[in-house]
Amino acid sequence: MAKESKRNGRKFIICEFLLLLIIIGSASLWFYYSNKKKDLEKKNEEINIEYKGKQQEYETVEKELNELEEKLKSYDNLDGEITKVKKEYFNNIKKLEDEILAGTSDKKIAYLTFDDGPYYNTHKIFEILDKYDVKATFFLTNINGENCFDKKSENCYSLYKEYLQRGHTIANHTFTHGIFKGLYNNPSTFMDAVNKQHEHIKEQTGGYITNILRFPGGIPTAKAKLGENGFNMVTEELRKIGYGWTDWTAENGDGKDIQNKQQAWNMLTSYLNDNIEVILLHDYNSITTSMLPEVIEYLQNKGYILLPLFYESNMINK
Ligand SMILES: [Zn+2]
Protein backbone atom coordinates (compact mmCIF):
# COMPACT_ATOMS: atom_id res chain seq x y z
CA MET A 1 0.00 0.00 0.00
CA ALA A 2 2.75 2.42 1.01
CA LYS A 3 4.66 1.46 -2.12
CA GLU A 4 1.63 2.20 -4.28
CA SER A 5 1.01 5.54 -2.70
CA LYS A 6 4.71 6.41 -3.20
CA ARG A 7 4.35 5.52 -6.93
CA ASN A 8 1.21 7.56 -7.16
CA GLY A 9 3.00 10.51 -5.56
CA ARG A 10 5.85 10.29 -8.09
CA LYS A 11 3.34 10.06 -10.90
CA PHE A 12 1.70 13.17 -9.58
CA ILE A 13 5.00 15.03 -9.43
CA ILE A 14 5.84 13.96 -12.98
CA CYS A 15 2.40 15.08 -14.12
CA GLU A 16 2.79 18.37 -12.33
CA PHE A 17 6.21 18.84 -13.86
CA LEU A 18 4.92 18.06 -17.33
CA LEU A 19 2.03 20.44 -16.85
CA LEU A 20 4.45 23.13 -15.71
CA LEU A 21 6.59 22.47 -18.77
CA ILE A 22 3.56 22.76 -21.02
CA ILE A 23 2.50 26.00 -19.30
CA ILE A 24 6.01 27.45 -19.55
CA GLY A 25 6.31 26.28 -23.14
CA SER A 26 2.94 27.76 -24.08
CA ALA A 27 3.72 31.01 -22.27
CA SER A 28 7.04 31.25 -24.07
CA LEU A 29 5.40 30.55 -27.40
CA TRP A 30 2.65 33.07 -26.75
CA PHE A 31 5.22 35.64 -25.65
CA TYR A 32 7.37 34.91 -28.68
CA TYR A 33 4.53 35.16 -31.17
CA SER A 34 2.93 38.18 -29.58
CA ASN A 35 6.30 39.96 -29.78
CA LYS A 36 6.70 38.83 -33.36
CA LYS A 37 3.18 40.10 -34.09
CA LYS A 38 4.00 43.44 -32.51
CA ASP A 39 7.18 43.61 -34.59
CA LEU A 40 5.25 42.83 -37.73
CA GLU A 41 2.55 45.38 -36.90
CA LYS A 42 5.22 47.98 -36.22
CA LYS A 43 6.94 47.17 -39.49
CA ASN A 44 3.63 47.29 -41.28
CA GLU A 45 2.92 50.69 -39.80
CA GLU A 46 6.39 51.91 -40.81
CA ILE A 47 5.85 50.63 -44.32
CA ASN A 48 2.47 52.36 -44.38
CA ILE A 49 3.99 55.65 -43.27
CA GLU A 50 6.77 55.29 -45.81
CA TYR A 51 4.23 54.44 -48.51
CA LYS A 52 2.11 57.48 -47.65
CA GLY A 53 5.23 59.66 -47.72
CA LYS A 54 6.25 58.27 -51.09
CA GLN A 55 2.72 58.68 -52.38
CA GLN A 56 2.73 62.32 -51.30
CA GLU A 57 6.12 62.79 -52.94
CA TYR A 58 4.81 61.18 -56.09
CA GLU A 59 1.71 63.40 -56.07
CA THR A 60 3.88 66.51 -55.63
CA VAL A 61 6.15 65.46 -58.49
CA GLU A 62 3.13 64.66 -60.65
CA LYS A 63 1.62 68.09 -59.88
CA GLU A 64 4.92 69.78 -60.74
CA LEU A 65 5.11 67.82 -63.98
CA ASN A 66 1.56 68.86 -64.90
CA GLU A 67 2.38 72.50 -64.16
CA LEU A 68 5.53 72.25 -66.27
CA GLU A 69 3.54 70.70 -69.09
CA GLU A 70 1.00 73.54 -68.92
CA LYS A 71 3.85 76.06 -68.99
CA LEU A 72 5.40 74.34 -72.01
CA LYS A 73 2.04 74.44 -73.76
CA SER A 74 1.78 78.20 -73.12
CA TYR A 75 5.29 78.63 -74.59
CA ASP A 76 4.22 76.62 -77.63
CA ASN A 77 1.39 79.06 -78.02
CA LEU A 78 3.50 82.19 -77.45
CA ASP A 79 3.45 83.20 -81.12
CA GLY A 80 -0.31 82.83 -81.14
CA GLU A 81 -0.60 84.94 -77.98
CA ILE A 82 1.60 87.69 -79.44
CA THR A 83 -0.44 87.70 -82.66
CA LYS A 84 -3.63 87.96 -80.60
CA VAL A 85 -2.34 90.88 -78.51
CA LYS A 86 -1.00 92.62 -81.64
CA LYS A 87 -4.34 92.21 -83.41
CA GLU A 88 -6.22 93.65 -80.46
CA TYR A 89 -3.76 96.56 -80.26
CA PHE A 90 -4.07 97.36 -83.97
CA ASN A 91 -7.86 97.03 -83.83
CA ASN A 92 -7.88 99.67 -81.12
CA ILE A 93 -5.67 102.00 -83.16
CA LYS A 94 -7.94 101.42 -86.17
CA LYS A 95 -10.91 102.47 -84.01
CA LEU A 96 -8.99 105.57 -82.94
CA GLU A 97 -8.22 106.34 -86.60
CA ASP A 98 -11.93 105.98 -87.42
CA GLU A 99 -12.82 108.44 -84.66
CA ILE A 100 -10.13 110.90 -85.80
CA LEU A 101 -11.37 110.71 -89.40
CA ALA A 102 -14.98 111.12 -88.24
CA GLY A 103 -13.95 114.16 -86.19
CA THR A 104 -15.10 112.61 -82.91
CA SER A 105 -11.56 112.45 -81.45
CA ASP A 106 -9.12 115.34 -81.17
CA LYS A 107 -6.14 112.94 -81.14
CA LYS A 108 -3.58 112.86 -83.98
CA ILE A 109 -1.45 110.02 -85.37
CA ALA A 110 1.78 110.23 -87.36
CA TYR A 111 3.38 107.17 -88.96
CA LEU A 112 7.12 107.65 -89.49
CA THR A 113 8.26 105.53 -92.44
CA PHE A 114 11.82 105.01 -93.69
CA ASP A 115 12.38 103.72 -97.23
CA ASP A 116 15.17 101.90 -99.06
CA GLY A 117 17.03 100.41 -96.09
CA PRO A 118 18.77 98.65 -94.57
CA TYR A 119 21.76 101.01 -94.44
CA TYR A 120 24.76 101.33 -92.19
CA ASN A 121 23.17 104.61 -91.12
CA THR A 122 20.08 102.78 -89.82
CA HIS A 123 21.89 102.34 -86.47
CA LYS A 124 21.76 106.12 -85.96
CA ILE A 125 18.02 106.12 -86.69
CA PHE A 126 17.57 103.27 -84.19
CA GLU A 127 19.34 105.24 -81.47
CA ILE A 128 17.19 108.34 -82.02
CA LEU A 129 13.94 106.36 -82.14
CA ASP A 130 14.92 104.46 -78.98
CA LYS A 131 15.73 107.70 -77.18
CA TYR A 132 12.17 108.92 -77.79
CA ASP A 133 10.68 105.41 -77.47
CA VAL A 134 9.15 105.75 -80.94
CA LYS A 135 8.35 102.77 -83.18
CA ALA A 136 8.46 103.27 -86.95
CA THR A 137 7.95 101.40 -90.21
CA PHE A 138 10.84 100.45 -92.50
CA PHE A 139 10.15 99.66 -96.16
CA LEU A 140 13.02 97.37 -97.07
CA THR A 141 14.62 96.57 -100.41
CA ASN A 142 17.53 94.39 -101.45
CA ILE A 143 18.85 97.08 -103.80
CA ASN A 144 22.42 96.67 -102.51
CA GLY A 145 22.29 92.98 -101.69
CA GLU A 146 23.92 92.17 -98.40
CA ASN A 147 25.92 95.37 -98.59
CA CYS A 148 24.73 98.49 -96.88
CA PHE A 149 24.19 101.74 -98.72
CA ASP A 150 27.89 102.61 -99.03
CA LYS A 151 28.50 99.07 -100.41
CA LYS A 152 31.64 98.61 -98.34
CA SER A 153 30.61 98.66 -94.68
CA GLU A 154 29.17 95.80 -92.63
CA ASN A 155 26.74 93.14 -93.85
CA CYS A 156 23.34 94.77 -93.58
CA TYR A 157 21.33 91.53 -93.57
CA SER A 158 21.89 91.33 -89.81
CA LEU A 159 19.73 94.44 -89.48
CA TYR A 160 16.59 92.61 -90.62
CA LYS A 161 16.25 90.91 -87.24
CA GLU A 162 17.22 94.06 -85.36
CA TYR A 163 14.32 96.08 -86.80
CA LEU A 164 11.95 93.58 -85.21
CA GLN A 165 13.88 93.17 -81.97
CA ARG A 166 13.61 96.92 -81.46
CA GLY A 167 9.85 96.76 -82.00
CA HIS A 168 9.70 98.38 -85.45
CA THR A 169 7.62 97.15 -88.36
CA ILE A 170 9.19 95.78 -91.53
CA ALA A 171 7.42 96.23 -94.86
CA ASN A 172 8.07 95.32 -98.50
CA HIS A 173 9.67 97.81 -100.94
CA THR A 174 10.46 95.12 -103.60
CA PHE A 175 13.68 93.12 -104.00
CA THR A 176 15.26 95.22 -106.74
CA HIS A 177 13.77 98.73 -106.45
CA GLY A 178 14.66 98.96 -110.15
CA ILE A 179 12.33 101.78 -111.22
CA PHE A 180 14.52 102.37 -114.29
CA LYS A 181 15.80 98.78 -114.52
CA GLY A 182 12.75 96.77 -115.50
CA LEU A 183 10.79 96.63 -112.22
CA TYR A 184 7.71 98.08 -113.92
CA ASN A 185 8.12 96.33 -117.30
CA ASN A 186 4.85 94.49 -116.70
CA PRO A 187 2.71 93.23 -113.80
CA SER A 188 4.62 89.99 -113.55
CA THR A 189 8.11 91.60 -113.33
CA PHE A 190 6.73 93.75 -110.54
CA MET A 191 5.05 90.88 -108.67
CA ASP A 192 8.25 88.81 -108.96
CA ALA A 193 10.14 91.58 -107.14
CA VAL A 194 7.41 91.76 -104.48
CA ASN A 195 7.34 88.01 -103.89
CA LYS A 196 11.13 87.78 -103.85
CA GLN A 197 11.40 90.47 -101.18
CA HIS A 198 8.57 88.85 -99.21
CA GLU A 199 10.57 85.61 -99.10
CA HIS A 200 13.81 87.48 -98.41
CA ILE A 201 12.31 89.22 -95.37
CA LYS A 202 11.00 85.87 -94.14
CA GLU A 203 14.40 84.27 -94.58
CA GLN A 204 16.43 87.05 -92.97
CA THR A 205 14.15 87.39 -89.96
CA GLY A 206 13.51 83.72 -89.35
CA GLY A 207 9.89 83.73 -90.45
CA TYR A 208 8.47 87.26 -90.23
CA ILE A 209 5.63 87.77 -92.69
CA THR A 210 4.85 91.28 -93.88
CA ASN A 211 1.69 92.31 -95.69
CA ILE A 212 2.36 95.97 -96.41
CA LEU A 213 3.99 97.30 -99.58
CA ARG A 214 5.21 100.64 -100.86
CA PHE A 215 5.69 101.00 -104.62
CA PRO A 216 9.21 102.27 -105.41
CA GLY A 217 8.68 105.84 -106.61
CA GLY A 218 5.13 105.80 -105.23
CA ILE A 219 1.74 104.94 -106.70
CA PRO A 220 1.79 107.68 -109.41
CA THR A 221 5.13 106.32 -110.73
CA ALA A 222 3.78 102.74 -110.71
CA LYS A 223 0.63 103.82 -112.55
CA ALA A 224 2.60 105.83 -115.12
CA LYS A 225 4.98 102.93 -115.79
CA LEU A 226 2.52 100.01 -115.68
CA GLY A 227 -0.45 101.83 -117.19
CA GLU A 228 -3.85 101.95 -115.51
CA ASN A 229 -4.64 98.34 -116.53
CA GLY A 230 -1.27 96.99 -115.49
CA PHE A 231 -1.54 98.79 -112.14
CA ASN A 232 -5.02 97.31 -111.57
CA MET A 233 -3.70 93.85 -112.39
CA VAL A 234 -0.92 94.31 -109.84
CA THR A 235 -3.27 95.48 -107.07
CA GLU A 236 -5.51 92.51 -107.84
CA GLU A 237 -2.52 90.20 -107.38
CA LEU A 238 -1.54 91.99 -104.17
CA ARG A 239 -5.04 91.48 -102.74
CA LYS A 240 -4.81 87.78 -103.60
CA ILE A 241 -1.66 87.39 -101.49
CA GLY A 242 -3.16 89.41 -98.63
CA TYR A 243 -1.13 92.58 -99.19
CA GLY A 244 -2.07 96.22 -98.70
CA TRP A 245 -0.12 99.22 -100.06
CA THR A 246 0.49 102.81 -99.07
CA ASP A 247 2.04 106.03 -100.27
CA TRP A 248 2.66 109.00 -97.96
CA THR A 249 0.97 112.25 -97.01
CA ALA A 250 4.09 114.21 -96.01
CA GLU A 251 7.82 114.20 -96.79
CA ASN A 252 10.97 116.21 -96.18
CA GLY A 253 12.24 115.67 -99.74
CA ASP A 254 15.23 113.58 -98.63
CA GLY A 255 14.73 111.22 -101.57
CA LYS A 256 14.92 114.12 -104.00
CA ASP A 257 17.41 116.97 -104.08
CA ILE A 258 17.01 118.95 -100.88
CA GLN A 259 20.14 120.94 -100.15
CA ASN A 260 19.99 121.51 -96.42
CA LYS A 261 18.13 120.98 -93.16
CA GLN A 262 16.16 124.23 -93.39
CA GLN A 263 14.83 123.32 -96.81
CA ALA A 264 13.85 119.83 -95.59
CA TRP A 265 12.24 121.30 -92.48
CA ASN A 266 10.19 123.81 -94.48
CA MET A 267 9.00 121.13 -96.87
CA LEU A 268 7.99 118.68 -94.12
CA THR A 269 6.18 121.18 -91.90
CA SER A 270 4.27 122.59 -94.88
CA TYR A 271 2.73 119.12 -95.38
CA LEU A 272 1.68 118.50 -91.79
CA ASN A 273 -1.93 119.70 -91.90
CA ASP A 274 -3.90 116.48 -91.35
CA ASN A 275 -4.71 114.62 -88.17
CA ILE A 276 -3.33 111.36 -89.57
CA GLU A 277 -0.04 111.62 -91.45
CA VAL A 278 2.21 109.05 -93.13
CA ILE A 279 5.65 110.66 -93.29
CA LEU A 280 8.15 109.53 -95.94
CA LEU A 281 11.81 109.59 -94.91
CA HIS A 282 14.96 107.70 -95.95
CA ASP A 283 17.33 106.40 -93.31
CA TYR A 284 20.40 106.88 -95.56
CA ASN A 285 20.03 110.64 -95.67
CA SER A 286 22.26 112.50 -93.18
CA ILE A 287 19.98 115.56 -93.31
CA THR A 288 17.12 113.35 -92.12
CA THR A 289 19.29 111.83 -89.36
CA SER A 290 20.32 115.26 -88.15
CA MET A 291 16.77 116.65 -88.06
CA LEU A 292 14.98 113.54 -86.75
CA PRO A 293 15.04 114.46 -83.02
CA GLU A 294 13.51 117.86 -83.83
CA VAL A 295 10.93 116.23 -86.13
CA ILE A 296 9.84 113.83 -83.37
CA GLU A 297 9.64 116.62 -80.77
CA TYR A 298 7.75 118.87 -83.20
CA LEU A 299 5.19 116.14 -83.95
CA GLN A 300 4.75 115.24 -80.28
CA ASN A 301 4.32 118.91 -79.35
CA LYS A 302 1.64 119.18 -82.04
CA GLY A 303 -0.16 116.28 -80.30
CA TYR A 304 0.71 113.48 -82.73
CA ILE A 305 1.04 109.94 -81.38
CA LEU A 306 3.86 108.23 -83.31
CA LEU A 307 3.08 104.64 -84.30
CA PRO A 308 4.19 101.88 -86.67
CA LEU A 309 1.93 101.12 -89.63
CA PHE A 310 -0.28 98.02 -89.74
CA TYR A 311 -2.38 96.31 -92.40
CA GLU A 312 -5.78 97.24 -90.91
CA SER A 313 -4.95 100.98 -90.87
CA ASN A 314 -7.07 103.37 -92.93
CA MET A 315 -3.81 104.57 -94.46
CA ILE A 316 -3.24 101.19 -96.13
CA ASN A 317 -5.02 100.61 -99.45
CA LYS A 318 -6.44 97.15 -99.86
ZN1 LIG B 1 12.35 103.69 -102.45
CSV table of C-alpha atoms and ligand atoms in Angstrom, one decimal:
chain,number,residue,atom,x,y,z
A,1,MET,CA,0.0,0.0,0.0
A,2,ALA,CA,2.7,2.4,1.0
A,3,LYS,CA,4.7,1.5,-2.1
A,4,GLU,CA,1.6,2.2,-4.3
A,5,SER,CA,1.0,5.5,-2.7
A,6,LYS,CA,4.7,6.4,-3.2
A,7,ARG,CA,4.3,5.5,-6.9
A,8,ASN,CA,1.2,7.6,-7.2
A,9,GLY,CA,3.0,10.5,-5.6
A,10,ARG,CA,5.8,10.3,-8.1
A,11,LYS,CA,3.3,10.1,-10.9
A,12,PHE,CA,1.7,13.2,-9.6
A,13,ILE,CA,5.0,15.0,-9.4
A,14,ILE,CA,5.8,14.0,-13.0
A,15,CYS,CA,2.4,15.1,-14.1
A,16,GLU,CA,2.8,18.4,-12.3
A,17,PHE,CA,6.2,18.8,-13.9
A,18,LEU,CA,4.9,18.1,-17.3
A,19,LEU,CA,2.0,20.4,-16.8
A,20,LEU,CA,4.5,23.1,-15.7
A,21,LEU,CA,6.6,22.5,-18.8
A,22,ILE,CA,3.6,22.8,-21.0
A,23,ILE,CA,2.5,26.0,-19.3
A,24,ILE,CA,6.0,27.4,-19.5
A,25,GLY,CA,6.3,26.3,-23.1
A,26,SER,CA,2.9,27.8,-24.1
A,27,ALA,CA,3.7,31.0,-22.3
A,28,SER,CA,7.0,31.3,-24.1
A,29,LEU,CA,5.4,30.5,-27.4
A,30,TRP,CA,2.6,33.1,-26.7
A,31,PHE,CA,5.2,35.6,-25.6
A,32,TYR,CA,7.4,34.9,-28.7
A,33,TYR,CA,4.5,35.2,-31.2
A,34,SER,CA,2.9,38.2,-29.6
A,35,ASN,CA,6.3,40.0,-29.8
A,36,LYS,CA,6.7,38.8,-33.4
A,37,LYS,CA,3.2,40.1,-34.1
A,38,LYS,CA,4.0,43.4,-32.5
A,39,ASP,CA,7.2,43.6,-34.6
A,40,LEU,CA,5.3,42.8,-37.7
A,41,GLU,CA,2.6,45.4,-36.9
A,42,LYS,CA,5.2,48.0,-36.2
A,43,LYS,CA,6.9,47.2,-39.5
A,44,ASN,CA,3.6,47.3,-41.3
A,45,GLU,CA,2.9,50.7,-39.8
A,46,GLU,CA,6.4,51.9,-40.8
A,47,ILE,CA,5.8,50.6,-44.3
A,48,ASN,CA,2.5,52.4,-44.4
A,49,ILE,CA,4.0,55.6,-43.3
A,50,GLU,CA,6.8,55.3,-45.8
A,51,TYR,CA,4.2,54.4,-48.5
A,52,LYS,CA,2.1,57.5,-47.6
A,53,GLY,CA,5.2,59.7,-47.7
A,54,LYS,CA,6.3,58.3,-51.1
A,55,GLN,CA,2.7,58.7,-52.4
A,56,GLN,CA,2.7,62.3,-51.3
A,57,GLU,CA,6.1,62.8,-52.9
A,58,TYR,CA,4.8,61.2,-56.1
A,59,GLU,CA,1.7,63.4,-56.1
A,60,THR,CA,3.9,66.5,-55.6
A,61,VAL,CA,6.1,65.5,-58.5
A,62,GLU,CA,3.1,64.7,-60.6
A,63,LYS,CA,1.6,68.1,-59.9
A,64,GLU,CA,4.9,69.8,-60.7
A,65,LEU,CA,5.1,67.8,-64.0
A,66,ASN,CA,1.6,68.9,-64.9
A,67,GLU,CA,2.4,72.5,-64.2
A,68,LEU,CA,5.5,72.3,-66.3
A,69,GLU,CA,3.5,70.7,-69.1
A,70,GLU,CA,1.0,73.5,-68.9
A,71,LYS,CA,3.9,76.1,-69.0
A,72,LEU,CA,5.4,74.3,-72.0
A,73,LYS,CA,2.0,74.4,-73.8
A,74,SER,CA,1.8,78.2,-73.1
A,75,TYR,CA,5.3,78.6,-74.6
A,76,ASP,CA,4.2,76.6,-77.6
A,77,ASN,CA,1.4,79.1,-78.0
A,78,LEU,CA,3.5,82.2,-77.4
A,79,ASP,CA,3.5,83.2,-81.1
A,80,GLY,CA,-0.3,82.8,-81.1
A,81,GLU,CA,-0.6,84.9,-78.0
A,82,ILE,CA,1.6,87.7,-79.4
A,83,THR,CA,-0.4,87.7,-82.7
A,84,LYS,CA,-3.6,88.0,-80.6
A,85,VAL,CA,-2.3,90.9,-78.5
A,86,LYS,CA,-1.0,92.6,-81.6
A,87,LYS,CA,-4.3,92.2,-83.4
A,88,GLU,CA,-6.2,93.7,-80.5
A,89,TYR,CA,-3.8,96.6,-80.3
A,90,PHE,CA,-4.1,97.4,-84.0
A,91,ASN,CA,-7.9,97.0,-83.8
A,92,ASN,CA,-7.9,99.7,-81.1
A,93,ILE,CA,-5.7,102.0,-83.2
A,94,LYS,CA,-7.9,101.4,-86.2
A,95,LYS,CA,-10.9,102.5,-84.0
A,96,LEU,CA,-9.0,105.6,-82.9
A,97,GLU,CA,-8.2,106.3,-86.6
A,98,ASP,CA,-11.9,106.0,-87.4
A,99,GLU,CA,-12.8,108.4,-84.7
A,100,ILE,CA,-10.1,110.9,-85.8
A,101,LEU,CA,-11.4,110.7,-89.4
A,102,ALA,CA,-15.0,111.1,-88.2
A,103,GLY,CA,-13.9,114.2,-86.2
A,104,THR,CA,-15.1,112.6,-82.9
A,105,SER,CA,-11.6,112.5,-81.4
A,106,ASP,CA,-9.1,115.3,-81.2
A,107,LYS,CA,-6.1,112.9,-81.1
A,108,LYS,CA,-3.6,112.9,-84.0
A,109,ILE,CA,-1.5,110.0,-85.4
A,110,ALA,CA,1.8,110.2,-87.4
A,111,TYR,CA,3.4,107.2,-89.0
A,112,LEU,CA,7.1,107.6,-89.5
A,113,THR,CA,8.3,105.5,-92.4
A,114,PHE,CA,11.8,105.0,-93.7
A,115,ASP,CA,12.4,103.7,-97.2
A,116,ASP,CA,15.2,101.9,-99.1
A,117,GLY,CA,17.0,100.4,-96.1
A,118,PRO,CA,18.8,98.7,-94.6
A,119,TYR,CA,21.8,101.0,-94.4
A,120,TYR,CA,24.8,101.3,-92.2
A,121,ASN,CA,23.2,104.6,-91.1
A,122,THR,CA,20.1,102.8,-89.8
A,123,HIS,CA,21.9,102.3,-86.5
A,124,LYS,CA,21.8,106.1,-86.0
A,125,ILE,CA,18.0,106.1,-86.7
A,126,PHE,CA,17.6,103.3,-84.2
A,127,GLU,CA,19.3,105.2,-81.5
A,128,ILE,CA,17.2,108.3,-82.0
A,129,LEU,CA,13.9,106.4,-82.1
A,130,ASP,CA,14.9,104.5,-79.0
A,131,LYS,CA,15.7,107.7,-77.2
A,132,TYR,CA,12.2,108.9,-77.8
A,133,ASP,CA,10.7,105.4,-77.5
A,134,VAL,CA,9.1,105.7,-80.9
A,135,LYS,CA,8.3,102.8,-83.2
A,136,ALA,CA,8.5,103.3,-86.9
A,137,THR,CA,8.0,101.4,-90.2
A,138,PHE,CA,10.8,100.4,-92.5
A,139,PHE,CA,10.1,99.7,-96.2
A,140,LEU,CA,13.0,97.4,-97.1
A,141,THR,CA,14.6,96.6,-100.4
A,142,ASN,CA,17.5,94.4,-101.4
A,143,ILE,CA,18.9,97.1,-103.8
A,144,ASN,CA,22.4,96.7,-102.5
A,145,GLY,CA,22.3,93.0,-101.7
A,146,GLU,CA,23.9,92.2,-98.4
A,147,ASN,CA,25.9,95.4,-98.6
A,148,CYS,CA,24.7,98.5,-96.9
A,149,PHE,CA,24.2,101.7,-98.7
A,150,ASP,CA,27.9,102.6,-99.0
A,151,LYS,CA,28.5,99.1,-100.4
A,152,LYS,CA,31.6,98.6,-98.3
A,153,SER,CA,30.6,98.7,-94.7
A,154,GLU,CA,29.2,95.8,-92.6
A,155,ASN,CA,26.7,93.1,-93.9
A,156,CYS,CA,23.3,94.8,-93.6
A,157,TYR,CA,21.3,91.5,-93.6
A,158,SER,CA,21.9,91.3,-89.8
A,159,LEU,CA,19.7,94.4,-89.5
A,160,TYR,CA,16.6,92.6,-90.6
A,161,LYS,CA,16.3,90.9,-87.2
A,162,GLU,CA,17.2,94.1,-85.4
A,163,TYR,CA,14.3,96.1,-86.8
A,164,LEU,CA,11.9,93.6,-85.2
A,165,GLN,CA,13.9,93.2,-82.0
A,166,ARG,CA,13.6,96.9,-81.5
A,167,GLY,CA,9.8,96.8,-82.0
A,168,HIS,CA,9.7,98.4,-85.4
A,169,THR,CA,7.6,97.2,-88.4
A,170,ILE,CA,9.2,95.8,-91.5
A,171,ALA,CA,7.4,96.2,-94.9
A,172,ASN,CA,8.1,95.3,-98.5
A,173,HIS,CA,9.7,97.8,-100.9
A,174,THR,CA,10.5,95.1,-103.6
A,175,PHE,CA,13.7,93.1,-104.0
A,176,THR,CA,15.3,95.2,-106.7
A,177,HIS,CA,13.8,98.7,-106.5
A,178,GLY,CA,14.7,99.0,-110.2
A,179,ILE,CA,12.3,101.8,-111.2
A,180,PHE,CA,14.5,102.4,-114.3
A,181,LYS,CA,15.8,98.8,-114.5
A,182,GLY,CA,12.8,96.8,-115.5
A,183,LEU,CA,10.8,96.6,-112.2
A,184,TYR,CA,7.7,98.1,-113.9
A,185,ASN,CA,8.1,96.3,-117.3
A,186,ASN,CA,4.9,94.5,-116.7
A,187,PRO,CA,2.7,93.2,-113.8
A,188,SER,CA,4.6,90.0,-113.6
A,189,THR,CA,8.1,91.6,-113.3
A,190,PHE,CA,6.7,93.8,-110.5
A,191,MET,CA,5.0,90.9,-108.7
A,192,ASP,CA,8.3,88.8,-109.0
A,193,ALA,CA,10.1,91.6,-107.1
A,194,VAL,CA,7.4,91.8,-104.5
A,195,ASN,CA,7.3,88.0,-103.9
A,196,LYS,CA,11.1,87.8,-103.9
A,197,GLN,CA,11.4,90.5,-101.2
A,198,HIS,CA,8.6,88.8,-99.2
A,199,GLU,CA,10.6,85.6,-99.1
A,200,HIS,CA,13.8,87.5,-98.4
A,201,ILE,CA,12.3,89.2,-95.4
A,202,LYS,CA,11.0,85.9,-94.1
A,203,GLU,CA,14.4,84.3,-94.6
A,204,GLN,CA,16.4,87.0,-93.0
A,205,THR,CA,14.1,87.4,-90.0
A,206,GLY,CA,13.5,83.7,-89.3
A,207,GLY,CA,9.9,83.7,-90.4
A,208,TYR,CA,8.5,87.3,-90.2
A,209,ILE,CA,5.6,87.8,-92.7
A,210,THR,CA,4.9,91.3,-93.9
A,211,ASN,CA,1.7,92.3,-95.7
A,212,ILE,CA,2.4,96.0,-96.4
A,213,LEU,CA,4.0,97.3,-99.6
A,214,ARG,CA,5.2,100.6,-100.9
A,215,PHE,CA,5.7,101.0,-104.6
A,216,PRO,CA,9.2,102.3,-105.4
A,217,GLY,CA,8.7,105.8,-106.6
A,218,GLY,CA,5.1,105.8,-105.2
A,219,ILE,CA,1.7,104.9,-106.7
A,220,PRO,CA,1.8,107.7,-109.4
A,221,THR,CA,5.1,106.3,-110.7
A,222,ALA,CA,3.8,102.7,-110.7
A,223,LYS,CA,0.6,103.8,-112.6
A,224,ALA,CA,2.6,105.8,-115.1
A,225,LYS,CA,5.0,102.9,-115.8
A,226,LEU,CA,2.5,100.0,-115.7
A,227,GLY,CA,-0.4,101.8,-117.2
A,228,GLU,CA,-3.9,101.9,-115.5
A,229,ASN,CA,-4.6,98.3,-116.5
A,230,GLY,CA,-1.3,97.0,-115.5
A,231,PHE,CA,-1.5,98.8,-112.1
A,232,ASN,CA,-5.0,97.3,-111.6
A,233,MET,CA,-3.7,93.8,-112.4
A,234,VAL,CA,-0.9,94.3,-109.8
A,235,THR,CA,-3.3,95.5,-107.1
A,236,GLU,CA,-5.5,92.5,-107.8
A,237,GLU,CA,-2.5,90.2,-107.4
A,238,LEU,CA,-1.5,92.0,-104.2
A,239,ARG,CA,-5.0,91.5,-102.7
A,240,LYS,CA,-4.8,87.8,-103.6
A,241,ILE,CA,-1.7,87.4,-101.5
A,242,GLY,CA,-3.2,89.4,-98.6
A,243,TYR,CA,-1.1,92.6,-99.2
A,244,GLY,CA,-2.1,96.2,-98.7
A,245,TRP,CA,-0.1,99.2,-100.1
A,246,THR,CA,0.5,102.8,-99.1
A,247,ASP,CA,2.0,106.0,-100.3
A,248,TRP,CA,2.7,109.0,-98.0
A,249,THR,CA,1.0,112.3,-97.0
A,250,ALA,CA,4.1,114.2,-96.0
A,251,GLU,CA,7.8,114.2,-96.8
A,252,ASN,CA,11.0,116.2,-96.2
A,253,GLY,CA,12.2,115.7,-99.7
A,254,ASP,CA,15.2,113.6,-98.6
A,255,GLY,CA,14.7,111.2,-101.6
A,256,LYS,CA,14.9,114.1,-104.0
A,257,ASP,CA,17.4,117.0,-104.1
A,258,ILE,CA,17.0,118.9,-100.9
A,259,GLN,CA,20.1,120.9,-100.1
A,260,ASN,CA,20.0,121.5,-96.4
A,261,LYS,CA,18.1,121.0,-93.2
A,262,GLN,CA,16.2,124.2,-93.4
A,263,GLN,CA,14.8,123.3,-96.8
A,264,ALA,CA,13.8,119.8,-95.6
A,265,TRP,CA,12.2,121.3,-92.5
A,266,ASN,CA,10.2,123.8,-94.5
A,267,MET,CA,9.0,121.1,-96.9
A,268,LEU,CA,8.0,118.7,-94.1
A,269,THR,CA,6.2,121.2,-91.9
A,270,SER,CA,4.3,122.6,-94.9
A,271,TYR,CA,2.7,119.1,-95.4
A,272,LEU,CA,1.7,118.5,-91.8
A,273,ASN,CA,-1.9,119.7,-91.9
A,274,ASP,CA,-3.9,116.5,-91.4
A,275,ASN,CA,-4.7,114.6,-88.2
A,276,ILE,CA,-3.3,111.4,-89.6
A,277,GLU,CA,0.0,111.6,-91.4
A,278,VAL,CA,2.2,109.1,-93.1
A,279,ILE,CA,5.7,110.7,-93.3
A,280,LEU,CA,8.1,109.5,-95.9
A,281,LEU,CA,11.8,109.6,-94.9
A,282,HIS,CA,15.0,107.7,-96.0
A,283,ASP,CA,17.3,106.4,-93.3
A,284,TYR,CA,20.4,106.9,-95.6
A,285,ASN,CA,20.0,110.6,-95.7
A,286,SER,CA,22.3,112.5,-93.2
A,287,ILE,CA,20.0,115.6,-93.3
A,288,THR,CA,17.1,113.3,-92.1
A,289,THR,CA,19.3,111.8,-89.4
A,290,SER,CA,20.3,115.3,-88.1
A,291,MET,CA,16.8,116.7,-88.1
A,292,LEU,CA,15.0,113.5,-86.8
A,293,PRO,CA,15.0,114.5,-83.0
A,294,GLU,CA,13.5,117.9,-83.8
A,295,VAL,CA,10.9,116.2,-86.1
A,296,ILE,CA,9.8,113.8,-83.4
A,297,GLU,CA,9.6,116.6,-80.8
A,298,TYR,CA,7.8,118.9,-83.2
A,299,LEU,CA,5.2,116.1,-83.9
A,300,GLN,CA,4.8,115.2,-80.3
A,301,ASN,CA,4.3,118.9,-79.3
A,302,LYS,CA,1.6,119.2,-82.0
A,303,GLY,CA,-0.2,116.3,-80.3
A,304,TYR,CA,0.7,113.5,-82.7
A,305,ILE,CA,1.0,109.9,-81.4
A,306,LEU,CA,3.9,108.2,-83.3
A,307,LEU,CA,3.1,104.6,-84.3
A,308,PRO,CA,4.2,101.9,-86.7
A,309,LEU,CA,1.9,101.1,-89.6
A,310,PHE,CA,-0.3,98.0,-89.7
A,311,TYR,CA,-2.4,96.3,-92.4
A,312,GLU,CA,-5.8,97.2,-90.9
A,313,SER,CA,-4.9,101.0,-90.9
A,314,ASN,CA,-7.1,103.4,-92.9
A,315,MET,CA,-3.8,104.6,-94.5
A,316,ILE,CA,-3.2,101.2,-96.1
A,317,ASN,CA,-5.0,100.6,-99.5
A,318,LYS,CA,-6.4,97.1,-99.9
B,1,ZN,ZN,12.4,103.7,-102.4
